[in-house]
C-alpha cells in the first residue's frame, strides 16, 4: 500500500487574513467571512507562522536517526502521524498516538507472540481482535490500527485538554495507566522531527499567536503567563539565579505550564527562618515566598515563586496544562511584583538540576517573554 502524504492546506478565496507577524511572538489575526477556521487552514497558518508546519515525511523516504529506534520503528511513527493528519486531527493527537504506540509496542508492528502476548493483543497499539478492534490482519495494518486509535480518542470528552497519559489510558484501558507519560517528551520530539515542528503548533484559536497566546502547544506545554523576561538565568550580574523573572502586575494569574502532579506548596522561609509570606518582601529577605512545584512527564520539575497569597492548589493534586495555580505577588526575596519561574531536569531541586527556562520553553513550543 502506498501511503499518501498529508493533504496540503489551501486557503479559499473567501478567507481574509491579516498578518501582523513577529514569528510566534507577534500576533496573527485571522478573519474568516464565515467566522470558522478549519484544521487544514489552521495547519497552513501554523506553517506561515513558523510554529509547526504539520504533516509527516513520506514513510517511503529515509527516516531520521532517533536514539533507541531504528528506521522501521520511526517509519511506523510517520504512518501514525500521516493518518492523524489525513483525519484532520491536530498535532496533539499525533503526539498522544505516537506515545501510546511507544509504550504498547515500542513502535514495532507486533504479530501474535503466543504465550508472550497480552491475551490476543497485536499491532502497533496492541489492539485485541477479541475486544472488537478488528480482525488480526486489520489490527496489524498500521493505517487501520492508527485510524481505530484516533476514532476512539475522539470519543473521549476533552481528550485534547487531558494529560497525555489520561487520554491514552481512556482509549487503551491498560493495566498500567501511568506508563504512557514517560514517552511524552520523546514522542513530541519524534513528531517535531517528522512533521517539521508540528508539535509546536497551536490548538484551536481564531486569534492565532502560536503557543505564546496562552494556548497549549501540541507538546502539552504552555506559558505560565504573558510578560517580559527581566532578570535572566544565571546572568553575569546574578550568577546564582536559577530561573527567570517575568515582571507583571500583582494579582495576575499564574498557570501550570504542563500537566503533572503538585509536589510542593509552601511559604518558603526567609534567611531568618521566618514564614512571612502574606506581606511584600524585599531584596535580601531570602526565600521564594508563596511557591508551588510541579513534577511533569520525564521527571521535569517546574517552580513558581513570590505569589501574593496561598496558592490555589494542594500537594499531590493532579493539574492540567493551563490550570490556575495562584496569583503574582512580591513575597519572599523580591523587589517588586513578578513571577520567578524555574525548570529543573531529573526532578533535581538543586542548582545542578536547573536549566534555562527560556531555552527549555522554546523547545516545547511555548516561548517565554511575550507581553500583552
Coordinates of N, CA and C in Angstrom, one line a residue, residues 22 24-28 207 209-215 223-229 246-255 327-328 367-372:
X22 N 5.5 38.6 14.1 CA 6.9 38.7 14.7 C 7.2 37.3 15.1
X24 N 5.9 34.0 16.0 CA 5.4 33.3 17.2 C 5.4 34.3 18.4
X25 N 6.0 35.4 18.4 CA 6.0 36.3 19.5 C 5.0 37.4 19.1
X26 N 4.7 37.6 17.8 CA 3.8 38.6 17.4 C 2.4 38.1 17.4
X27 N 1.5 38.8 16.7 CA 0.1 38.3 16.7 C -0.3 38.1 15.2
X28 N -1.2 37.1 15.1 CA -1.7 36.9 13.8 C -3.2 36.8 13.9
X207 N -7.8 33.9 16.9 CA -6.7 34.9 17.0 C -5.4 34.1 17.3
X209 N -1.6 33.1 17.9 CA -0.4 33.7 18.2 C 0.6 32.6 18.7
X210 N 0.6 31.4 18.0 CA 1.3 30.3 18.5 C 1.0 30.0 19.9
X211 N 1.9 29.3 20.6 CA 1.7 29.0 22.0 C 1.7 30.2 22.9
X212 N 2.4 31.3 22.3 CA 2.5 32.5 23.1 C 1.2 33.1 23.4
X213 N 0.1 32.7 22.8 CA -1.2 33.3 23.0 C -1.8 32.8 24.3
X214 N -1.1 31.8 24.9 CA -1.6 31.1 26.1 C -2.3 29.8 25.8
X215 N -2.4 29.5 24.4 CA -2.9 28.2 24.1 C -1.9 27.1 24.4
X223 N 2.6 28.6 28.4 CA 3.4 29.6 29.2 C 2.7 29.8 30.5
X224 N 3.5 30.2 31.6 CA 2.8 30.4 32.9 C 2.0 31.7 32.9
X225 N 2.5 32.7 32.2 CA 1.7 33.9 32.0 C 2.5 34.7 30.9
X226 N 1.8 35.7 30.4 CA 2.5 36.6 29.4 C 3.2 37.7 30.2
X227 N 4.3 38.1 29.7 CA 5.1 39.2 30.3 C 6.5 39.2 29.9
X228 N 7.2 40.3 30.0 CA 8.6 40.3 29.6 C 9.5 39.6 30.6
X229 N 10.5 38.9 30.1 CA 11.5 38.3 30.9 C 12.5 39.3 31.3
X246 N 9.6 37.0 35.4 CA 8.7 37.6 34.5 C 7.9 38.7 35.2
X247 N 8.2 39.9 34.8 CA 7.7 41.1 35.5 C 6.3 41.5 35.0
X248 N 5.3 41.4 35.9 CA 3.9 41.8 35.6 C 3.3 42.4 36.8
X249 N 2.1 42.9 36.7 CA 1.4 43.5 37.8 C 1.0 42.4 38.8
X250 N 0.8 42.9 40.1 CA 0.4 42.0 41.1 C -1.0 41.5 40.8
X251 N -1.3 40.3 41.3 CA -2.6 39.6 41.1 C -2.8 39.0 39.7
X252 N -1.9 39.1 38.8 CA -2.0 38.4 37.6 C -2.0 36.9 37.8
X253 N -2.9 36.2 37.0 CA -3.0 34.7 37.2 C -1.7 34.0 36.7
X254 N -1.3 32.9 37.4 CA -0.2 32.1 37.1 C -0.7 30.7 36.7
X255 N -0.3 30.1 35.6 CA -0.8 28.9 35.2 C 0.3 27.8 35.1
X327 N -1.6 33.6 42.1 CA -1.5 34.9 41.5 C -0.2 35.6 41.9
X328 N 0.3 36.4 40.9 CA 1.5 37.1 41.1 C 1.6 38.0 42.3
X367 N 7.2 29.6 23.9 CA 8.3 30.6 24.3 C 7.8 31.6 25.3
X368 N 8.7 31.9 26.2 CA 8.5 32.9 27.3 C 8.8 34.3 26.7
X369 N 8.5 35.3 27.4 CA 8.9 36.7 27.1 C 7.9 37.4 26.2
X370 N 6.7 37.1 26.2 CA 5.7 37.7 25.3 C 4.8 38.6 26.2
X371 N 4.7 39.9 25.8 CA 4.0 40.9 26.5 C 2.5 40.9 26.0
X372 N 1.7 41.5 26.8 CA 0.3 41.6 26.4 C 0.2 42.6 25.2

